[in-house]
Each structure stands twice: as structure tokens, then as C-alpha cells.
Amino acid sequence: MAISELSTTETLLPENTIGFVDHQGRPIDRLNSGGWRAASFIIGVEVAERFAYYGISSNLITYLTGQLGESTATAAAAVNVWSGTASLLPLLGAFLADSFLGRFRTIVVASLIYILGLSMMTLLALITLLSSSDCQNNNTAKSCSPHHFQIIVFIFSLYLVAIGQGGHKPCTQAFGADQFDAQNPQERRAKSSFFNWWYFGISFGANSTILVVIYIQDNLNWALGFGIPCAFMVAALVLFLLGTKTYRFSIKSKQRNPFARIGRVFVVAIKTRKATLASEDEAQSSQQFKFLNKALLATPDVSLEDGKLCTLEDVEEAKALLRLIPIWATCLVYAIVFAQYTTFFTKQGATMDRTITRSIKIPAASLQLFIGIGIITFIPIYDCIFVPITRYFTQNPSGITMLQRIGAGMLLSSISMVVAALVEIKRLETAKEYGLIDKPNVTIPTSVWWLIPQYLLCGIADVFTIVGLQEFFYDQIPKELKSFGLSIYMSVLGVGGFLSSILVSIINEATSRDGGDSWFADNLNRAHLDYFYWLLAALSAGGLLAFLYFAKSYNREN
């Protein structure tokens, strides 16, 4: 039988079977499948995939401003748009997985697209490297400019990576969480822990690429710098396939497509909006979004006999999705701050003293390592110390609720922007003191280590908010839409990336009028990133207040 989420059968299942089957469609035993054994394969796959992804994304702004000759503002906007697209495409990948292909198949197909995109980037960088001697032997600027065709191929391959990531990311994480049975108390607790160690693996992969790949890109060549991530993505696919026999595959329901069922609730509710619902039906339904209760009524073209009548379960699942919207929306400001890690933080560090020894200078993009250090250091503390202590007082298996966790991270994110603004003020004052305002290519005698606190705070904030969002959207979504739930979390970061790009463009246009210096001027010594960071700190505080209001309402309704 083909690998997929398989249809239910009438076969009597063994006593220990938990509603899952193996890769051949056979009933399985809890003790011999899934759990941490299977999840370890999947976490390993994600480590390799994140190594590949961050090998491209972490230093992309440097490639755009260096190899492709884009301005700082244009490059930052391009990175935000690509990053936003990469974070929104999981919605499509999750839809295909939950509706048609199943998670396993989607992961395999997405991995192949991913590898194709990385291979094209590597080949393009190699061709550019081989032809660079012609540029060096010709002093004209025209000969050193990238060919228009090269730019088109690079952008195409970059978005192939985004498409591959869009199918890979939500399905891999959902497939990993599926290896734990939520009906078993021990495995349910392990599933909550899985999300922590999943993010630990992501950070380990990201840190590894920052230590190795970015140094190679900045100091050796881009062909090798893109080739290594490509090799790791191939390794990720091989590792995933090796674990096939250990995985649990969910048994797919015989019900209609979950998107069709839930979508029909809204259609029928609109058609029957003027009808009156019986009091007993009204009493059975939750009181929030009462207009959807009208979907329980039959319409002239729908009856109970044709099997298309909306059920109470359908209506409640539709309401569950609507309840997620305010939480999703109030987290967007956090995502705008998240977008700065690989853009302005990097450009800020590039102007500062990055010397470790006389012969070693840390690449500006490698400063993102400290976000990973914050995550890798704090996750074991959170999982092994913070959770058991808070669990003792709250009696919550996870220590604190998922919404409390998200809110705590949003607070830390706001504080990180305050710290970033203060450090930028010091950097500008030092540039003015040493007469370097109009010398953007001269290193400012301020140690880059001043940036470490803002990076560490961002990392710890991610442990709270990012992991909290992952677990929240996986847990609160209907069972058949788990991949889609995780893609909703990723869309927060995607839309946040787009909003960051729009915000940067508006501010850049407004502050550069009448010949003035933009907040994001190419000469950062005349720019005002400090103003931008103060604005983000204020927006983050406002977003947190809105989140707390809707979180309180969400808990009350649940």
C-alpha cells in the first residue's frame, strides 16, 4: 500500500495500536513505533534543513549589496519580501499535504524542489567565480556589473528554495508531533517537550551554518558557500527516508476534505442568515460567533440524506479557526522585529570593530550566532528547570499556558528594541566623536560586542514566543489540519516580513524627502536606525497590550 495518511478500514486493531499505521498501512504497536525514536530522525532532518536555509538567508543581504550591487534599503526590502514569501508559502504546502498528498509525500517532493533551487544557486555562483578574472582584468565598471540574466536566474532559484521550504517546514514539524499520541498522558507531555527540542535543533543548525558557511561566503567564495547548504539538504532527504520504518502515519478520515467542510459552514451560514435556529440547536453550540450556528440549518439544496449538511463539529471547528485570528494579528509586530535580525542588525554590526585578533575579523552576519546561543542555552533551562518549577505551582503539564508563554516573549522583544536603540545611539555618538560621519567605509571604534545583549534577548524571546506559537497553532487547530495550523504560525512571520518591508519603504520615502538623510541611508553614520528601533519598541508595547486583551478573551471562551 502506498505511503500516505491512509483511509480507515474495518480491520480490528491490536490492543496497543493507537490509531496509526506504518508505512505499508499495517496497524502498529505504540511500543515499537513513533515516540522519540522516530522524532529524533525528524529533528535531525530539520537540523540539516535549517543549516541549508540559514546558509542562504543569514547572509543574503550581503550578497545583494555586494555581488549584485543593490542599495541597503533596496536589499533590506528584497530580503524581507523573500523571507515573507518563504513564510507564507507553507500555507500552500500545508493545504496540499492536508488535502491531497499527505505529509510524507509533501516532504519528499518539497525536498527535491529545495535541492533544485540550491543547486542552481551553486552553479550560478560557480560560473560567476570562474568569470571573475575577466572583471579583474578590465577596469571598467560595466564589466564588473552582474549580467541581467544572472540576476534573473538567482531570483528564480531563490524562490525555488522558498517553494521547497514552504512544503517542507510545516509538514516536517507536524509529522514530528504526530509521532506522539495526545491521548496518552506520558506521550502528551513528551509532545510539549518535543516543540522545545525541535526549536533547539533549528537553532543548532542555524548556529552551525553561521559559524561555518557565512565565514566561507565572506572569506573564500560564494560557490562553496552555497554548495555546502545544498549538500546538507541532500543529506536531510536521505536521513528522512532512512527513518521511514519507524514513523507513525495517521489514519485519514473518510469525511470530506476538511477545508471543504469548514468552508461550507461559512457558505451555509450566509445562505441561512435570515432563518431562525431552534433553541435546542442554539444551546448545543458555543455562544461566540453565533452567526455560524445558522449553518446547522438545512437549505433547499442541502439535506441530511445527501451527507453534506453541516454538523455541530463542523461549526465548532470553523469557530475555532476564527478565534485564532486576533491572536495571529496581535503577534505581527513581533514578526516585524523578527525581520530585523538578518537585515539592519547585520548592517549595524558591519560598521563596528569586529576584530578578534589581528588576522581574524568576525563576519557581521555571524553575529546572529548569539541569537542561537541564547536559544540553545535557554531551552534546556526552560524545559528542565523552568517547566518543572512552574508546573509545581500551576499544575499545568507545560508549566505555563501557551498564551502566557507567547506574551512573555513579546515583552522581551520590546525590551530588545530598547537595548538596540541605546546601542545605536552610542555607535552614532562614537562616529561623531571621531569625525567619521562622512566616512562610511571606515570602521567605527566601537566593539561589535555591544550588540550581543540585543541578540541574546531576541534569542530568549524566541524561546518563549516562537515555540509558544508553534505549539499553540498545532494544538488549537482541528486534527485534520495540523500542517495548516503550523503554516498559520509561519504566516505570522511571513506577513511580518512584508509589513517590515512596507514600513521600511514608507519611512525611507518620508525621511529622504527634500534631500534629507533617510533613516536607512547607505551611510549608516548619517542614518537613524535608533529612531527606527524606538518606533519598533513602541509598536511592540502596543502589540503586547492588544495581545493580552485578546488572550484573556480567548481563555474565557475556551
XYZ file of C-alpha atoms in Angstrom:
558
model
C 0.000 0.000 0.000
C 1.367 3.447 -0.873
C 2.739 5.699 1.815
C 0.171 8.303 2.834
C -2.306 9.138 5.534
C -4.381 6.016 4.939
C -8.143 5.520 4.836
C -9.885 3.852 7.750
C -10.715 0.167 7.443
C -12.841 -2.310 9.291
C -9.772 -4.281 10.444
C -9.671 -4.987 14.174
C -6.566 -3.335 15.571
C -4.224 -4.834 18.178
C -4.765 -3.740 21.766
C -1.788 -1.396 21.873
C -2.478 0.230 18.500
C -3.208 3.941 18.846
C -4.985 4.800 15.608
C -1.879 4.901 13.441
C -0.379 2.632 10.800
C 3.124 2.003 9.468
C 4.465 2.946 6.033
C 2.768 -0.094 4.488
C -0.632 0.602 6.024
C -0.395 -2.080 8.727
C -1.623 -1.487 12.305
C 1.249 -0.759 14.682
C 2.061 -1.014 18.357
C 2.854 2.056 20.443
C 5.984 0.477 21.912
C 7.539 -0.282 18.523
C 6.843 2.924 16.651
C 6.846 6.684 16.868
C 7.887 8.446 20.062
C 11.337 9.930 20.487
C 12.934 7.291 18.266
C 11.031 8.482 15.189
C 11.071 12.118 16.279
C 14.884 12.001 16.509
C 15.105 11.259 12.787
C 12.775 14.147 12.020
C 14.598 16.591 14.300
C 17.850 15.551 12.594
C 16.255 16.292 9.220
C 15.224 19.734 10.442
C 18.727 20.485 11.742
C 20.128 19.794 8.261
C 17.335 21.735 6.515
C 17.774 24.770 8.768
C 21.523 24.603 8.162
C 20.752 24.857 4.436
C 18.110 27.584 4.792
C 20.111 29.868 7.057
C 23.157 29.293 4.902
C 21.221 31.254 2.287
C 19.075 33.675 4.300
C 21.502 34.821 7.006
C 23.932 36.474 4.616
C 21.573 37.243 1.736
C 21.704 40.997 2.304
C 25.492 40.871 1.939
C 25.197 39.025 -1.390
C 22.627 41.505 -2.667
C 24.584 44.619 -1.681
C 27.935 43.118 -2.689
C 27.691 40.692 -5.595
C 24.518 42.213 -7.081
C 25.248 45.860 -6.176
C 21.903 46.752 -4.567
C 21.476 49.653 -2.110
C 20.985 48.914 1.591
C 17.308 49.927 1.632
C 16.532 48.016 -1.594
C 18.383 44.917 -0.408
C 16.675 45.010 3.010
C 13.277 45.302 1.322
C 14.117 42.430 -1.070
C 15.211 40.189 1.818
C 12.027 40.994 3.733
C 9.836 40.227 0.698
C 11.611 36.931 0.020
C 11.562 35.986 3.694
C 7.888 36.921 3.894
C 7.078 34.851 0.813
C 9.022 31.904 2.233
C 6.965 32.171 5.422
C 3.628 32.393 3.592
C 4.196 29.525 1.151
C 3.775 26.964 3.977
C 0.053 27.804 3.773
C 0.030 26.310 0.277
C 2.268 23.400 1.260
C 0.082 22.580 4.252
C -3.083 22.777 2.146
C -1.686 20.283 -0.361
C -0.495 17.981 2.424
C -3.709 18.027 4.486
C -5.998 17.781 1.457
C -4.249 15.568 -1.086
C -0.649 14.350 -0.755
C -0.223 13.626 2.933
C 2.726 14.941 4.951
C 5.258 12.259 3.986
C 4.863 12.718 0.234
C 4.815 16.510 0.541
C 8.112 16.463 2.448
C 9.781 14.339 -0.230
C 8.528 16.461 -3.157
C 9.368 19.722 -1.388
C 12.879 18.461 -0.599
C 13.533 17.770 -4.287
C 12.392 21.305 -5.257
C 14.542 22.692 -2.439
C 17.614 20.832 -3.727
C 16.977 22.051 -7.287
C 16.919 25.686 -6.158
C 20.110 25.333 -4.112
C 21.841 23.528 -6.992
C 21.002 26.377 -9.377
C 22.337 28.972 -6.920
C 25.553 26.993 -6.505
C 26.019 26.612 -10.261
C 25.413 30.329 -10.838
C 27.914 31.287 -8.136
C 30.472 28.899 -9.649
C 30.037 30.417 -13.122
C 30.424 33.907 -11.628
C 33.581 32.815 -9.802
C 35.138 31.369 -12.964
C 34.382 34.523 -14.941
C 35.583 36.904 -12.214
C 39.087 37.014 -13.674
C 37.696 38.858 -16.708
C 36.280 41.531 -14.414
C 39.589 41.883 -12.562
C 41.486 42.290 -15.831
C 39.108 45.002 -17.067
C 38.949 48.244 -15.132
C 35.556 49.387 -16.476
C 32.659 49.327 -14.045
C 30.400 47.868 -16.714
C 32.415 44.651 -16.953
C 32.142 44.114 -13.202
C 28.388 44.606 -13.042
C 26.291 41.417 -12.797
C 24.633 40.358 -16.033
C 20.853 40.842 -16.092
C 20.371 37.139 -16.870
C 22.409 36.192 -13.781
C 20.139 38.275 -11.584
C 17.017 36.640 -13.067
C 18.410 33.120 -12.557
C 19.447 33.960 -8.986
C 15.998 35.333 -8.101
C 14.308 32.308 -9.719
C 16.472 29.839 -7.806
C 15.964 31.825 -4.596
C 12.196 31.496 -4.907
C 12.518 27.789 -5.731
C 14.155 27.484 -2.298
C 11.196 29.385 -0.825
C 8.732 26.987 -2.517
C 10.637 23.940 -1.270
C 10.783 25.360 2.223
C 7.049 26.078 2.026
C 6.236 22.414 1.626
C 8.952 21.095 3.903
C 8.618 23.258 7.006
C 5.016 22.794 8.211
C 4.792 19.129 7.235
C 8.050 18.098 8.897
C 7.142 19.658 12.206
C 3.558 18.366 12.134
C 4.808 14.904 11.138
C 7.230 15.011 14.065
C 4.498 15.992 16.522
C 2.298 13.210 15.091
C 4.790 10.684 16.470
C 3.370 11.340 19.954
C -0.127 10.207 20.930
C -2.054 13.090 22.527
C -4.402 10.567 24.184
C -1.576 9.086 26.243
C -0.609 11.336 29.243
C 3.092 10.435 29.051
C 3.305 10.999 25.303
C 1.263 14.213 25.544
C 3.848 15.625 27.948
C 6.606 14.434 25.606
C 4.887 16.221 22.708
C 5.080 19.549 24.567
C 8.762 18.891 25.190
C 9.177 18.000 21.502
C 8.415 21.576 20.466
C 11.197 22.853 22.753
C 13.808 20.428 21.439
C 12.609 20.966 17.881
C 13.500 24.635 18.214
C 16.741 23.666 19.905
C 17.598 21.624 16.778
C 16.657 24.512 14.494
C 18.952 26.841 16.430
C 21.782 24.322 16.404
C 21.522 24.057 12.622
C 21.338 27.831 12.220
C 24.316 28.419 14.524
C 26.389 25.834 12.724
C 25.824 27.485 9.367
C 26.580 30.928 10.812
C 29.889 29.635 12.174
C 30.918 27.799 9.012
C 29.054 28.873 5.884
C 28.958 32.631 6.399
C 32.691 32.689 7.084
C 33.253 30.780 3.825
C 30.963 33.153 1.900
C 32.717 36.253 3.233
C 36.294 34.989 3.084
C 36.506 32.260 0.422
C 33.798 32.219 -2.246
C 30.047 32.079 -2.735
C 30.100 28.911 -4.837
C 31.310 26.860 -1.877
C 29.129 28.961 0.429
C 26.010 27.893 -1.500
C 27.250 24.372 -2.281
C 27.552 23.309 1.360
C 23.878 24.127 2.153
C 22.902 22.172 -0.976
C 24.836 19.127 0.264
C 23.155 19.365 3.662
C 19.712 19.462 2.047
C 20.532 16.261 0.161
C 21.619 14.717 3.463
C 18.324 15.823 5.055
C 16.298 13.963 2.424
C 18.397 10.808 2.795
C 18.051 10.884 6.608
C 14.288 11.364 6.364
C 13.893 8.334 4.109
C 16.092 6.214 6.394
C 13.626 6.698 9.240
C 10.582 5.554 7.233
C 10.112 2.251 9.073
C 9.980 3.979 12.477
C 7.269 6.520 11.630
C 3.616 6.526 12.588
C 1.252 7.507 9.781
C -2.127 8.908 10.740
C -5.276 7.161 9.517
C -7.078 9.566 7.243
C -10.784 10.054 7.895
C -13.359 9.153 5.247
C -15.017 12.535 5.772
C -14.948 15.200 3.071
C -11.933 17.422 2.570
C -11.524 19.361 5.860
C -11.136 22.672 4.025
C -14.356 21.969 2.102
C -16.250 21.010 5.276
C -15.209 24.133 7.179
C -15.605 26.383 4.161
C -19.149 25.126 3.710
C -20.018 26.290 7.223
C -19.454 29.901 6.173
C -21.336 29.437 2.871
C -24.395 27.852 4.510
C -24.351 30.379 7.383
C -24.591 33.199 4.830
C -27.392 31.477 2.904
C -29.446 30.891 6.053
C -28.596 34.147 7.833
C -32.284 35.234 7.990
C -33.571 31.886 9.225
C -34.348 31.065 12.863
C -32.426 28.339 14.629
C -34.222 26.009 17.037
C -33.471 26.726 20.686
C -32.090 23.220 21.298
C -29.580 23.618 18.440
C -28.616 27.056 19.737
C -27.979 25.633 23.200
C -25.642 22.931 21.885
C -23.347 25.436 20.166
C -20.803 27.775 21.754
C -22.006 31.365 22.070
C -19.102 33.080 20.299
C -19.632 33.718 16.551
C -23.291 32.757 16.928
C -23.968 33.664 13.290
C -22.199 30.435 12.277
C -24.809 28.400 14.172
C -27.144 29.060 11.219
C -25.012 26.575 9.257
C -26.742 23.794 11.211
C -29.921 24.511 9.269
C -30.728 22.622 6.079
C -31.042 24.655 2.888
C -33.184 23.778 -0.155
C -30.155 22.281 -1.898
C -28.771 20.504 1.164
C -30.391 17.833 3.277
C -29.274 15.327 5.877
C -29.655 12.489 3.385
C -27.091 13.801 0.890
C -24.379 13.825 3.543
C -23.499 17.485 3.001
C -25.338 19.019 5.937
C -23.002 20.888 8.288
C -22.600 19.134 11.623
C -22.089 20.665 15.045
C -18.459 19.517 14.862
C -18.007 21.367 11.547
C -19.410 24.559 13.063
C -17.218 24.358 16.157
C -14.113 23.766 14.018
C -14.942 26.858 11.963
C -15.333 28.859 15.170
C -12.007 27.528 16.435
C -10.291 28.936 13.339
C -11.954 32.336 13.765
C -10.870 32.514 17.397
C -7.244 32.256 16.268
C -7.382 35.421 14.126
C -6.951 38.040 16.925
C -4.029 36.079 18.405
C -2.454 35.832 14.936
C -2.931 39.538 14.223
C -1.537 40.814 17.520
C 1.668 38.799 17.015
C 2.514 40.579 13.745
C 4.520 43.324 15.461
C 6.709 40.623 16.992
C 7.308 39.326 13.466
C 8.319 42.813 12.278
C 11.016 42.872 14.958
C 11.990 39.310 13.987
C 12.655 40.537 10.427
C 15.403 42.881 11.644
C 17.704 40.057 12.767
C 19.070 39.447 9.272
C 18.840 42.988 7.896
C 19.579 46.100 9.935
C 21.207 44.226 12.820
C 23.702 42.869 10.273
C 24.340 46.238 8.596
C 24.742 47.850 12.013
C 27.397 45.331 13.010
C 29.244 45.730 9.683
C 30.248 49.303 10.641
C 31.693 48.355 14.042
C 35.012 46.910 15.175
C 34.705 43.171 14.548
C 38.341 42.286 15.143
C 39.011 39.219 17.273
C 42.746 39.039 16.600
C 44.946 40.928 14.146
C 44.216 38.379 11.441
C 40.655 37.347 12.314
C 37.574 39.520 11.879
C 34.131 38.118 12.621
C 31.660 38.494 9.690
C 28.783 40.843 10.530
C 26.154 38.199 9.697
C 27.853 35.777 12.106
C 26.629 37.922 14.987
C 23.322 36.103 14.550
C 25.170 33.255 16.250
C 24.327 34.921 19.556
C 20.600 34.563 18.910
C 21.209 30.835 18.578
C 23.424 30.809 21.670
C 20.600 32.432 23.620
C 18.164 29.793 22.340
C 20.446 26.777 22.791
C 21.399 27.893 26.290
C 17.922 28.789 27.459
C 15.853 25.879 26.069
C 17.419 23.242 28.400
C 16.933 25.684 31.298
C 13.326 26.234 30.257
C 12.494 22.552 29.712
C 14.432 21.045 32.611
C 14.180 23.752 35.290
C 11.554 26.399 34.493
C 8.777 23.976 33.448
C 9.065 21.596 36.467
C 9.142 24.530 38.912
C 6.164 26.340 37.394
C 4.313 23.035 36.954
C 4.510 22.550 40.740
C 2.656 25.832 41.302
C 0.271 25.883 38.323
C -0.447 22.132 37.923
C -0.183 22.754 34.174
C 1.797 19.975 32.406
C 3.653 22.650 30.406
C 4.321 24.892 33.393
C 2.612 27.965 31.983
C -0.078 28.223 29.325
C 0.850 28.642 25.676
C -0.597 32.178 25.596
C 1.357 33.197 28.708
C 4.495 31.900 27.034
C 3.834 33.909 23.864
C 3.174 37.093 25.853
C 6.388 36.757 27.863
C 8.403 36.597 24.652
C 6.641 39.670 23.243
C 7.674 41.628 26.345
C 11.314 40.563 25.916
C 11.155 41.514 22.232
C 10.089 45.051 23.123
C 12.948 45.311 25.618
C 15.423 44.105 22.960
C 14.422 47.027 20.712
C 15.059 49.476 23.549
C 18.524 47.981 24.025
C 19.174 48.097 20.253
C 18.228 51.787 20.148
C 20.555 52.639 23.040
C 23.470 50.779 21.410
C 22.835 52.554 18.100
C 22.889 55.918 19.879
C 26.309 55.024 21.308
C 27.547 53.954 17.847
C 26.451 57.257 16.283
C 27.984 59.288 19.093
C 31.294 57.473 18.627
C 31.218 58.123 14.865
C 30.630 61.816 15.542
C 33.328 61.966 18.208
C 35.980 60.528 15.857
C 34.883 62.561 12.832
C 33.648 59.521 10.897
C 30.189 60.784 9.964
C 31.111 61.117 6.287
C 33.463 58.129 6.216
C 31.080 55.143 5.958
C 33.827 52.726 4.900
C 35.949 53.382 7.972
C 35.385 51.069 10.951
C 33.892 52.839 13.942
C 35.999 52.208 17.084
C 33.094 50.696 18.970
C 33.311 46.986 19.700
C 30.735 44.833 17.967
C 30.276 43.015 21.282
C 27.975 45.874 22.307
C 25.370 44.208 20.069
C 25.432 40.916 21.990
C 22.726 41.879 24.571
C 20.142 42.656 21.878
C 20.916 39.405 20.067
C 20.690 37.342 23.264
C 17.409 38.984 24.260
C 15.983 38.208 20.816
C 17.029 34.565 21.211
C 15.402 34.182 24.627
C 12.287 35.970 23.346
C 12.094 33.412 20.520
C 12.165 30.530 23.022
C 9.018 31.937 24.551
C 7.086 33.353 21.605
C 8.159 31.304 18.562
C 7.952 27.936 20.329
C 4.742 29.058 22.030
C 3.192 29.970 18.677
C 4.216 26.619 17.194
C 2.614 24.630 19.981
C -0.447 26.902 20.172
C -1.392 26.731 16.493
C -0.706 22.986 16.348
C -2.773 22.302 19.459
C -5.752 24.574 18.766
C -6.355 23.574 15.146
C -8.697 20.692 14.153
C -6.950 17.304 13.984
C -7.027 17.001 10.195
C -5.416 20.433 9.734
C -2.289 20.149 11.883
C 0.069 21.021 8.999
C -2.120 24.003 8.191
C -2.014 25.074 11.839
C 1.770 25.243 11.783
C 1.668 27.109 8.488
C -0.574 29.710 10.168
C 2.174 30.267 12.742
C 4.704 30.665 9.917
C 2.415 33.115 8.131
C 2.787 35.395 11.168
C 6.486 35.678 10.320
C 5.713 35.940 6.605
C 3.219 38.777 6.900
C 5.516 40.399 9.462
C 8.311 40.336 6.881
C 6.065 42.048 4.323
C 4.926 44.620 6.880
C 8.551 45.311 7.769
C 9.341 45.855 4.087
C 6.378 48.219 3.687
C 7.297 50.070 6.871
C 10.916 50.491 5.754
C 9.823 51.735 2.320
C 7.377 54.285 3.769
C 9.879 55.589 6.311
C 12.672 55.684 3.724
C 10.485 57.716 1.355
C 9.206 60.056 4.064
C 12.591 60.782 5.675
C 14.559 61.261 2.444
C 12.331 63.982 1.019
C 13.809 67.396 0.208
C 17.285 65.889 0.060
C 17.376 64.875 3.716
C 19.131 61.792 5.096
C 16.911 58.742 5.304
C 16.692 56.728 8.492
C 18.142 53.939 6.352
C 20.754 55.885 4.364
C 23.536 53.803 2.788
C 25.874 55.773 5.028
C 24.647 54.401 8.351
C 26.585 57.136 10.164
C 24.045 59.607 8.784
C 21.102 57.232 9.128
C 18.890 56.915 12.195
C 18.367 53.267 12.971
C 17.957 54.391 16.568
C 14.698 56.175 15.657
C 13.515 53.024 13.865
C 14.304 50.853 16.895
C 12.453 53.236 19.222
C 9.439 53.057 16.883
C 9.556 49.246 16.935
C 9.802 49.257 20.740
C 6.663 51.403 20.942
C 4.806 49.244 18.401
C 5.844 46.109 20.307
C 4.474 47.522 23.564
C 1.178 48.346 21.848
C 1.033 44.901 20.269
C 1.612 43.275 23.649
C -1.277 45.187 25.246
C -3.590 44.147 22.394
C -2.390 40.537 22.711
C -3.103 40.461 26.452
C -6.648 41.708 25.833
C -7.443 39.081 23.201
C -5.626 36.317 25.100
C -7.850 36.973 28.110
C -10.904 36.823 25.845
C -9.630 33.613 24.202
C -9.185 31.871 27.549
C -12.652 32.967 28.642
C -14.249 31.433 25.531
C -12.333 28.185 25.942
